[in-house]
PDB file of N, CA and C in Angstrom:
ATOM      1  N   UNK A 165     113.004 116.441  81.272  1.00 80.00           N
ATOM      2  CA  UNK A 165     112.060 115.357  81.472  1.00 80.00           C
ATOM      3  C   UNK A 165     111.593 115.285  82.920  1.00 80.00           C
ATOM      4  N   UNK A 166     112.627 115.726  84.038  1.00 83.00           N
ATOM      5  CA  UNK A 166     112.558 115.377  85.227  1.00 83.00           C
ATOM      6  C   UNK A 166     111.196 116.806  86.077  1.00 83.00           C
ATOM      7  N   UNK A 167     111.192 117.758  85.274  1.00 90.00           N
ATOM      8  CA  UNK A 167     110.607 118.966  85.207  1.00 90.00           C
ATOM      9  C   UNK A 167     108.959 118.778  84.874  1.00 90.00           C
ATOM     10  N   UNK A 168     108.666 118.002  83.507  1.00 93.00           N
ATOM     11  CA  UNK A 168     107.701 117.308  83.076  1.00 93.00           C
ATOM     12  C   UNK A 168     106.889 116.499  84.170  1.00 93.00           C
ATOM     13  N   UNK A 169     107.590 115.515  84.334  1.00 90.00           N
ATOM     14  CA  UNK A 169     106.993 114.316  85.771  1.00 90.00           C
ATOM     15  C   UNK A 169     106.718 115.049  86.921  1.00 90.00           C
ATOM     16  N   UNK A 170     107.644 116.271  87.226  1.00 89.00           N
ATOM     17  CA  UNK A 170     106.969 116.842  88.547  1.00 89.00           C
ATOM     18  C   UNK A 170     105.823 117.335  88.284  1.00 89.00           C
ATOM     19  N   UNK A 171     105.547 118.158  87.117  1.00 93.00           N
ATOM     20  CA  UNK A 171     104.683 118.837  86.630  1.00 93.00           C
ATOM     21  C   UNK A 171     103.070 118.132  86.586  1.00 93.00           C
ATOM     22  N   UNK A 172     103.482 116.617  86.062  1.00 92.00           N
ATOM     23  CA  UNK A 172     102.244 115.745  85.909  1.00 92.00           C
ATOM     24  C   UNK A 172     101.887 115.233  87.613  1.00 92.00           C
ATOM     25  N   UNK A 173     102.943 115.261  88.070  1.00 90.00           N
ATOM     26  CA  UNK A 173     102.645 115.047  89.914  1.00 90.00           C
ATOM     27  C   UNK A 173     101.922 115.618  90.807  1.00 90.00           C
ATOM     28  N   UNK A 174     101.905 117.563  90.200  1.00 91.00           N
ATOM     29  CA  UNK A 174     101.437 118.231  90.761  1.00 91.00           C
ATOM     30  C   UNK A 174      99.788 118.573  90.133  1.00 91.00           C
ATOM     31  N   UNK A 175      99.653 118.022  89.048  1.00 94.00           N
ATOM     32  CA  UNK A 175      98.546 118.174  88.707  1.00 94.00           C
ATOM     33  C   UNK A 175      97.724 116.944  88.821  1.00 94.00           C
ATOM     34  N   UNK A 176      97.867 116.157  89.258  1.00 92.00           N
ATOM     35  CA  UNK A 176      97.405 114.575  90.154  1.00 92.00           C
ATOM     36  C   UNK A 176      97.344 115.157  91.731  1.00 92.00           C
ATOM     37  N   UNK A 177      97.780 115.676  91.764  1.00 90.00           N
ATOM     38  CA  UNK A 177      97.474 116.031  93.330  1.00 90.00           C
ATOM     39  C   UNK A 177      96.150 117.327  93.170  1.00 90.00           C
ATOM     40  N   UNK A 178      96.476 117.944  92.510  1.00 91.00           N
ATOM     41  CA  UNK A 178      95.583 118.466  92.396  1.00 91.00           C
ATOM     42  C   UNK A 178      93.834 118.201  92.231  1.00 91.00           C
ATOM     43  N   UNK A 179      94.222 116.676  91.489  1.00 89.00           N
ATOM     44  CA  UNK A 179      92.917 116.051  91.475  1.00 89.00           C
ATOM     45  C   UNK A 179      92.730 115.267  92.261  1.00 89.00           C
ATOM     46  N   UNK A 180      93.645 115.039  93.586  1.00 87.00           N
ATOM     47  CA  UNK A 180      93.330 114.839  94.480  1.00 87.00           C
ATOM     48  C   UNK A 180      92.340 115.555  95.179  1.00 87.00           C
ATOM     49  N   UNK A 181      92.537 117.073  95.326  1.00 87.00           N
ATOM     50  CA  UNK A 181      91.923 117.841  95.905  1.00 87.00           C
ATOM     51  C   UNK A 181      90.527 118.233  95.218  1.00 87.00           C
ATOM     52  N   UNK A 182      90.588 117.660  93.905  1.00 85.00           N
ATOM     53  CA  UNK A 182      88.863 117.698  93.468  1.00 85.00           C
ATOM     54  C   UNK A 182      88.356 116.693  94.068  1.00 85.00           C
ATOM     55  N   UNK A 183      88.973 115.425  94.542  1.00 83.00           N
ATOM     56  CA  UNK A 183      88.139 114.041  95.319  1.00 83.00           C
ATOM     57  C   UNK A 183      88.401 114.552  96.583  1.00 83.00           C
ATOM     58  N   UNK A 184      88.742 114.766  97.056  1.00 85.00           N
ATOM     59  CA  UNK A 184      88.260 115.644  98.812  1.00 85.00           C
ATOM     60  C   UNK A 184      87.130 116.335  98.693  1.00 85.00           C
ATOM     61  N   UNK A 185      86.843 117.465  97.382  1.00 84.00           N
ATOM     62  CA  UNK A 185      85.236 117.958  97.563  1.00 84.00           C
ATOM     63  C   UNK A 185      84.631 117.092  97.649  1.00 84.00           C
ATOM     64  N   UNK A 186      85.017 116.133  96.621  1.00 81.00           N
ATOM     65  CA  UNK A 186      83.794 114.768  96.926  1.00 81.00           C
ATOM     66  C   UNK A 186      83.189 114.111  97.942  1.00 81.00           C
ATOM     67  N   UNK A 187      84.092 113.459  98.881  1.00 81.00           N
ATOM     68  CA  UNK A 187      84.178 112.628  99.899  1.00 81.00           C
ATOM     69  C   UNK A 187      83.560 113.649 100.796  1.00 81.00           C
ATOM     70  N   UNK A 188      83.686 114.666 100.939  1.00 83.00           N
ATOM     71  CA  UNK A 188      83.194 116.054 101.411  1.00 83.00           C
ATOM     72  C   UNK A 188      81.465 115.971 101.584  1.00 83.00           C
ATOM     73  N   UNK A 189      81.002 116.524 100.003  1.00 82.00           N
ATOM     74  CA  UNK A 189      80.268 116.978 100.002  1.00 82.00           C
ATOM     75  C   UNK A 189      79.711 115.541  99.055  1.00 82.00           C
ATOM     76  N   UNK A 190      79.846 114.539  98.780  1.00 75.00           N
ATOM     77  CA  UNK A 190      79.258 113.515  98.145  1.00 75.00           C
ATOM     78  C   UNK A 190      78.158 113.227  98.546  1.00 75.00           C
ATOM     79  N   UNK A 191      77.026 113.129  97.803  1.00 81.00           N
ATOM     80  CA  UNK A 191      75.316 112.453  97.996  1.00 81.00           C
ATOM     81  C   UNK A 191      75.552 111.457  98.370  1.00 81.00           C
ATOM     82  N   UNK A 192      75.892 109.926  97.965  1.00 80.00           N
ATOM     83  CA  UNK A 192      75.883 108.936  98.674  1.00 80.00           C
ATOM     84  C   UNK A 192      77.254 108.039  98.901  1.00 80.00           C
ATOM     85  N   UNK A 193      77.145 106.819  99.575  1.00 76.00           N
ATOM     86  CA  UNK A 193      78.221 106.392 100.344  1.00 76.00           C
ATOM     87  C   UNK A 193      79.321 105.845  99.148  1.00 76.00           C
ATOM     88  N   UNK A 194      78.509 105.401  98.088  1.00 77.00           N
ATOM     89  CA  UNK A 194      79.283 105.445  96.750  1.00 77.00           C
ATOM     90  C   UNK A 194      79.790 106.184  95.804  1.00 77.00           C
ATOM     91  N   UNK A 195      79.426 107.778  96.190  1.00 79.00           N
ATOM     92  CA  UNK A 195      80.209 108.523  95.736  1.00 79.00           C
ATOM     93  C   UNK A 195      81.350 108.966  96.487  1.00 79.00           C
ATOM     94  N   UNK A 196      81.482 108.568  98.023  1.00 79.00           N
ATOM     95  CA  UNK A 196      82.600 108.852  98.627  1.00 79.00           C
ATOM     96  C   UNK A 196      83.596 107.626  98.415  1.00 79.00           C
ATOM     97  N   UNK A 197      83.223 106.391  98.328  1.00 79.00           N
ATOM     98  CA  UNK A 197      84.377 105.651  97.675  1.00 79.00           C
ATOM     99  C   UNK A 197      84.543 105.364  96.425  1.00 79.00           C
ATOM    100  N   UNK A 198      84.186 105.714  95.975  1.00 82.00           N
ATOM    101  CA  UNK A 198      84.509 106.117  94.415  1.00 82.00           C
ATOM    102  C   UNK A 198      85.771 107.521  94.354  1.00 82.00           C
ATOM    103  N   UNK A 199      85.701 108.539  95.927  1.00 82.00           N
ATOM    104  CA  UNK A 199      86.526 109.292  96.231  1.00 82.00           C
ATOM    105  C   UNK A 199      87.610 108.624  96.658  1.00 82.00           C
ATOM    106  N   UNK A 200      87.045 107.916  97.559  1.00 79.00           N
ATOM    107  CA  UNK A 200      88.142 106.897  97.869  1.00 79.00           C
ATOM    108  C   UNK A 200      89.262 106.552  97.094  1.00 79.00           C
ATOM    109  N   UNK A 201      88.621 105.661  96.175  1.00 85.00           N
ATOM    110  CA  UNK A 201      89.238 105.038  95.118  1.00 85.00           C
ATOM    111  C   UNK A 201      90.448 106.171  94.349  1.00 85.00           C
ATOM    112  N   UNK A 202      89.797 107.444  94.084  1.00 87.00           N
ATOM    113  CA  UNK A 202      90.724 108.123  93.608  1.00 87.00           C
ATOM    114  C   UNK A 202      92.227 108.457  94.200  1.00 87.00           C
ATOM    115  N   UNK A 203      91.442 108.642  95.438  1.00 86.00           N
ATOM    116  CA  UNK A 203      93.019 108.817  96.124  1.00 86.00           C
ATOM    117  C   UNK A 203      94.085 107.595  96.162  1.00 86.00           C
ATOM    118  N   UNK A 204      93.332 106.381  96.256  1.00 87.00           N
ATOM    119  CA  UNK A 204      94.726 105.383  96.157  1.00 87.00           C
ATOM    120  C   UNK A 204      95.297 105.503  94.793  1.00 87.00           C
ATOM    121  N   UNK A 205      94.584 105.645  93.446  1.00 90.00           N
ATOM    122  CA  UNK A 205      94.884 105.371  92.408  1.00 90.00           C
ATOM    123  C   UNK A 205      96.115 106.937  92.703  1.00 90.00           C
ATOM    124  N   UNK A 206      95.179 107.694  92.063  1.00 92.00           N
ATOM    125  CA  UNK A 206      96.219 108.802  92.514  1.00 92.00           C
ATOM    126  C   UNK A 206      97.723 109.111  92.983  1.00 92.00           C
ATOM    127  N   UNK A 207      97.504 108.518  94.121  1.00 90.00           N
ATOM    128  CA  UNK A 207      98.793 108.605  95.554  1.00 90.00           C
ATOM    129  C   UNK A 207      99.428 107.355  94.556  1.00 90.00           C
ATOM    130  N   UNK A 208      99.212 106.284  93.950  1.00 93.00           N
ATOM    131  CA  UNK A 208     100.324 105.407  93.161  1.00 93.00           C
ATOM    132  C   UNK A 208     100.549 106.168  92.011  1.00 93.00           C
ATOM    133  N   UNK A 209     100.319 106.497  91.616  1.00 94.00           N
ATOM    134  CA  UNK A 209     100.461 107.150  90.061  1.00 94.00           C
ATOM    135  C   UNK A 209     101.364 108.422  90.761  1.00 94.00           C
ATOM    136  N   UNK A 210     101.398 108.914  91.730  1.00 93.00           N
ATOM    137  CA  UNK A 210     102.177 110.374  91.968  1.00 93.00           C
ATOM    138  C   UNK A 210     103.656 109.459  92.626  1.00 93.00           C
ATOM    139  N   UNK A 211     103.350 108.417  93.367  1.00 93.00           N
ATOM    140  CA  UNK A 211     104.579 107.965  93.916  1.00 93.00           C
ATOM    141  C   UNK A 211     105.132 107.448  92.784  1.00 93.00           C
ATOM    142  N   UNK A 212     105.073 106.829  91.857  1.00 94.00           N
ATOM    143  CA  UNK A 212     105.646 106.268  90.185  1.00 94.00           C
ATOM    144  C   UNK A 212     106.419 107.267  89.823  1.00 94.00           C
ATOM    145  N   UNK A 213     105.503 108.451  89.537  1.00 93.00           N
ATOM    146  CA  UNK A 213     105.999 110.106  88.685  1.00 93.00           C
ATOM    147  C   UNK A 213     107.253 110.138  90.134  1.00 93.00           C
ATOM    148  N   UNK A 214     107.687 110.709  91.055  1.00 92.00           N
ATOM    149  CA  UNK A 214     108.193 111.307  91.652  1.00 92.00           C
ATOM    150  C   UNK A 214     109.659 109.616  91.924  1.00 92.00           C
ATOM    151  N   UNK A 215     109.359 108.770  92.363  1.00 94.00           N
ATOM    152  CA  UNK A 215     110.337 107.467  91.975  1.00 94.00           C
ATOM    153  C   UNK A 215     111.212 107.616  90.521  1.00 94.00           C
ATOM    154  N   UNK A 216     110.608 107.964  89.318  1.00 93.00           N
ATOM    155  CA  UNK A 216     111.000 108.378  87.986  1.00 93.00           C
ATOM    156  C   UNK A 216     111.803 109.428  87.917  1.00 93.00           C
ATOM    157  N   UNK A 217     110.896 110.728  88.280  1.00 92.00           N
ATOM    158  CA  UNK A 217     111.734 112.050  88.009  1.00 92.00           C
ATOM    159  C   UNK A 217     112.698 112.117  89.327  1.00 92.00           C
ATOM    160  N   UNK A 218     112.694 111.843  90.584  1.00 92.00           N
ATOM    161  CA  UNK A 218     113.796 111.667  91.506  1.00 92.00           C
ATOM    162  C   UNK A 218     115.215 110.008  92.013  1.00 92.00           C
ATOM    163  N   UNK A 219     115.062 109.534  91.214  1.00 92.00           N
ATOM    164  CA  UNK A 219     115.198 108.371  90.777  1.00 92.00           C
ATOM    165  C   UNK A 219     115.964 107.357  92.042  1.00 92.00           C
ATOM    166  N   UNK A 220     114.406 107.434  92.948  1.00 93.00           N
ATOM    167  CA  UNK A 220     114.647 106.856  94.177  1.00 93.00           C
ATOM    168  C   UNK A 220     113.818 105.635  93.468  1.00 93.00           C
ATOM    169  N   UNK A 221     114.063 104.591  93.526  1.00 92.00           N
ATOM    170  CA  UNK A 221     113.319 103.432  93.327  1.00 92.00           C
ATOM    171  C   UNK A 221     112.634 103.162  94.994  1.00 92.00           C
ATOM    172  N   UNK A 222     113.364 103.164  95.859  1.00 95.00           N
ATOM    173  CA  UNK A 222     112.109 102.773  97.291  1.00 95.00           C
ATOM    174  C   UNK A 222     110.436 103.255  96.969  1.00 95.00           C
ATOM    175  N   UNK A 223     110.338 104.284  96.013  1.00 94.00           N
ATOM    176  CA  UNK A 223     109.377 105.165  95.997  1.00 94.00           C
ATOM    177  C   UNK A 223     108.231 104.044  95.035  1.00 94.00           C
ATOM    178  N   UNK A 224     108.770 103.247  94.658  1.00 95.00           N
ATOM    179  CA  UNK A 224     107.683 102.204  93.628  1.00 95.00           C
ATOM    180  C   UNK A 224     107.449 101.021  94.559  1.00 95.00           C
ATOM    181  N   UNK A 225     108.083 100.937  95.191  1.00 95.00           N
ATOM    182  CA  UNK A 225     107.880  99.582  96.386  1.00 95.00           C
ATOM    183  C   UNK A 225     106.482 100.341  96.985  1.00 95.00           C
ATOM    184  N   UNK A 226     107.072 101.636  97.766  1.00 95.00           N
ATOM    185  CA  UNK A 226     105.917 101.805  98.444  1.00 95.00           C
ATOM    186  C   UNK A 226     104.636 102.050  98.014  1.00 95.00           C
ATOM    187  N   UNK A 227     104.829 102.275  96.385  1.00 94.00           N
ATOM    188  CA  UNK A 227     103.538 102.576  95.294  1.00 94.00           C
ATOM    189  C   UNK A 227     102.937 101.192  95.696  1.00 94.00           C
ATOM    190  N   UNK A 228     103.940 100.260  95.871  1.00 94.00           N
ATOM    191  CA  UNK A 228     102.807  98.821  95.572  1.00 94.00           C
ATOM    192  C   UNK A 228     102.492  98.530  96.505  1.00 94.00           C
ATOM    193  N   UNK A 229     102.343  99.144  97.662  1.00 94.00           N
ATOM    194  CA  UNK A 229     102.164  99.094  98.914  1.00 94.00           C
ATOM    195  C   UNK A 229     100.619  99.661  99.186  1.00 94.00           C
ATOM    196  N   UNK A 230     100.982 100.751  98.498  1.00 92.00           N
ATOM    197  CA  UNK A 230      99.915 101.551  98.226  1.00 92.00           C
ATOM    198  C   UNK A 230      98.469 100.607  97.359  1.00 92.00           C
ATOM    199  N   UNK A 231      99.115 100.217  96.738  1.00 92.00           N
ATOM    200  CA  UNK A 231      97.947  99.633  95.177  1.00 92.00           C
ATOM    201  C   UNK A 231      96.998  98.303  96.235  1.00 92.00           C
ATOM    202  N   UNK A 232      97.785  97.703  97.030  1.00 92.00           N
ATOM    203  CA  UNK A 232      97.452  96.692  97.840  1.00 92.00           C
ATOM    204  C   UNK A 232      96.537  96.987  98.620  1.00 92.00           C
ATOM    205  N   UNK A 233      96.900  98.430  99.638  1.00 90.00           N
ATOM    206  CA  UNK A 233      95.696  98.718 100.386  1.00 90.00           C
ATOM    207  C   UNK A 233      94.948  99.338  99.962  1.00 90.00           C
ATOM    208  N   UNK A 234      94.894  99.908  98.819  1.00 86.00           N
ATOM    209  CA  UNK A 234      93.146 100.124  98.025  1.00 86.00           C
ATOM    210  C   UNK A 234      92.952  99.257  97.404  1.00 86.00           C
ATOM    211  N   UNK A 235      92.897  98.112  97.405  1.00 86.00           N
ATOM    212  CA  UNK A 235      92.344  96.895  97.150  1.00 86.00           C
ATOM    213  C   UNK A 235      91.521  96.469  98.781  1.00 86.00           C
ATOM    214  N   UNK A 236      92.175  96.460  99.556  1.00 88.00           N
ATOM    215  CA  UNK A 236      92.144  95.625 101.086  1.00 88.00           C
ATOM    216  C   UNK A 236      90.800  96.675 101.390  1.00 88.00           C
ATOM    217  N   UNK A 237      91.057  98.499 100.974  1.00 83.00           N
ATOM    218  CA  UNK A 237      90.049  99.564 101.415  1.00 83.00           C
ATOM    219  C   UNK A 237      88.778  98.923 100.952  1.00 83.00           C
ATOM    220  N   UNK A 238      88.812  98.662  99.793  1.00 81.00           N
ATOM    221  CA  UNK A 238      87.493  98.493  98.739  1.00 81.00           C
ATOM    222  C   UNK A 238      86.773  97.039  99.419  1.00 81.00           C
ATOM    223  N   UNK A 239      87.760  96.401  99.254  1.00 84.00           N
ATOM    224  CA  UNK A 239      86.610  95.241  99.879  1.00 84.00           C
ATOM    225  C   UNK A 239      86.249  95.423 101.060  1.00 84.00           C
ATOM    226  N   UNK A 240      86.822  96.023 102.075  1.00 83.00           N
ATOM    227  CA  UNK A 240      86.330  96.370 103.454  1.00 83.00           C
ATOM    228  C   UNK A 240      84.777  97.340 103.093  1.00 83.00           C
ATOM    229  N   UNK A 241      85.632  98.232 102.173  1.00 78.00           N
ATOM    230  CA  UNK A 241      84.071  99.159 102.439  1.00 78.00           C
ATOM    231  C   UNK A 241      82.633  98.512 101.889  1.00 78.00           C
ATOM    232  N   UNK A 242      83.447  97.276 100.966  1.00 78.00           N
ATOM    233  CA  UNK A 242      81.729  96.328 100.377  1.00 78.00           C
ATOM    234  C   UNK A 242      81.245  95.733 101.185  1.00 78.00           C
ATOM    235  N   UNK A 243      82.487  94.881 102.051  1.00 80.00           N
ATOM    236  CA  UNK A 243      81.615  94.196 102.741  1.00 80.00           C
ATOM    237  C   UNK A 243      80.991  94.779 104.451  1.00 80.00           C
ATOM    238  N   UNK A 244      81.275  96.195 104.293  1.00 76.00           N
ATOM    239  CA  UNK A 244      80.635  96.801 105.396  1.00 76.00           C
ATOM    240  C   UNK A 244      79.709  97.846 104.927  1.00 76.00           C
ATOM    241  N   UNK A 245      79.947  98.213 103.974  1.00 68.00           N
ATOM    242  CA  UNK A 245      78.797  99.124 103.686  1.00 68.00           C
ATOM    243  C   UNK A 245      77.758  98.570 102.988  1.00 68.00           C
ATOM    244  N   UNK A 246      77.392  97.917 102.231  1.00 65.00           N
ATOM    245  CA  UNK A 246      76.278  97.483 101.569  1.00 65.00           C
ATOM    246  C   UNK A 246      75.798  96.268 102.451  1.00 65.00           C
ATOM    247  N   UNK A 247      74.888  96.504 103.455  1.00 60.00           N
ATOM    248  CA  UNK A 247      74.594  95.679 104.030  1.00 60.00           C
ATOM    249  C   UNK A 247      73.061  95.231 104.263  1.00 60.00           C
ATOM    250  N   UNK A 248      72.434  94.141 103.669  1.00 57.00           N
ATOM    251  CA  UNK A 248      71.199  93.761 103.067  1.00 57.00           C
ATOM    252  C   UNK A 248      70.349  94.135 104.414  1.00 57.00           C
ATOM    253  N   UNK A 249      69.451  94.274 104.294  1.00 54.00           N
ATOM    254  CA  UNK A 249      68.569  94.442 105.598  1.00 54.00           C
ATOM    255  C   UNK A 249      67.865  92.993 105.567  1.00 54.00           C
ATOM    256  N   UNK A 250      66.891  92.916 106.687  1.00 55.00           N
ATOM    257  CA  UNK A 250      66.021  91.623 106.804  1.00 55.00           C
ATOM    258  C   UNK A 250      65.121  91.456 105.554  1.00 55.00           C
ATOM    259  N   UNK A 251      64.689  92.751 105.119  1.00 57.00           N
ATOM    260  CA  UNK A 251      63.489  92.447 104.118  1.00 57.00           C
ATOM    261  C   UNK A 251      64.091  91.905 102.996  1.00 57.00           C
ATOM    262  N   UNK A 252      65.255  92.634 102.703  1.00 55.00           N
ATOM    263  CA  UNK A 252      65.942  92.031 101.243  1.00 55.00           C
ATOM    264  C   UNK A 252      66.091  90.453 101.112  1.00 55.00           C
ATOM    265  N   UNK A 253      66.826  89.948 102.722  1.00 60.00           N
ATOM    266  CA  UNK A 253      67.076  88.848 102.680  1.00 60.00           C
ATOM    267  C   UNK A 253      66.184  87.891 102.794  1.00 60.00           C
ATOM    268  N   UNK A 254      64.755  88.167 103.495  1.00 62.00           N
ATOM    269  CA  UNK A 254      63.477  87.646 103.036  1.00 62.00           C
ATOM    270  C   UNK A 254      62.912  87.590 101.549  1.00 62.00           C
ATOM    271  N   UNK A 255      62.925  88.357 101.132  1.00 64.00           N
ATOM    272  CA  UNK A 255      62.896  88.684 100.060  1.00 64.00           C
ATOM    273  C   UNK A 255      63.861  87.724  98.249  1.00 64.00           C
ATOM    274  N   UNK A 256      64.934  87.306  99.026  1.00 60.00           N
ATOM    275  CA  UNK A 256      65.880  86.992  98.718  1.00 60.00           C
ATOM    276  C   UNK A 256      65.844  85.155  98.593  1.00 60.00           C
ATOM    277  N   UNK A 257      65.067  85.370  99.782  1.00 58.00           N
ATOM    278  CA  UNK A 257      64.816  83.139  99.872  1.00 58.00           C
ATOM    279  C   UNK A 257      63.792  83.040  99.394  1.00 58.00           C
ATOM    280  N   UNK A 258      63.016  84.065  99.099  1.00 53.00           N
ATOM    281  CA  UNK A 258      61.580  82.957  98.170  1.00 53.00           C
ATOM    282  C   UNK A 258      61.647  82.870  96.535  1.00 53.00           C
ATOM    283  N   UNK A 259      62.872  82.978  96.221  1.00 49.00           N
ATOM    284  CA  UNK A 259      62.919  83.218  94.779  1.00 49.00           C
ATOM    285  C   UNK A 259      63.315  81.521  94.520  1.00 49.00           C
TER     286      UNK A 259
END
């Protein structure tokens, strides 16, 4: 079983490394956090598998450690990246 979980660990990391092309080579700023996003999800889901098959429990604390700051990432990147210009917000009061 413990063979299995590494197995699913290493192939999560692996799709880690398909969201690095992304963030990489991504068209727009929402396809790089959408890369983003993968890696936190990811990096918790591999710290779970490896807490399980090595049966360190510290390893799920720091998962939720993890889950917290891609939450804290995401709203940072909304409320800094999507940022209305003047026209929108003109635009925005005559309705």
């Amino acid at each position: 079983m413990d063979d299995l979980l590494l197995l699913l660990a290493a192939f999560l990391v692996l799709n880690v490394a398909g969201g690095l092309v992304r963030v990489v080579r991504g068209p727009s700023p929402a396809d790089r956090m959408l890369a983003a996003q993968l890696f936190g999800t990811t990096g918790v889901a591999v710290l779970l598998l490896l807490a399980e098959a090595m049966g360190e429990p510290a390893l799920r604390d720091v998962a939720l450690v993890f889950a917290l700051l891609a939450v804290v990432v995401s709203v940072a990147f909304v409320k800094r990246g999507w940022v209305r210009t003047a026209s929108e917000r003109d635009e925005g009061t005559e309705r």
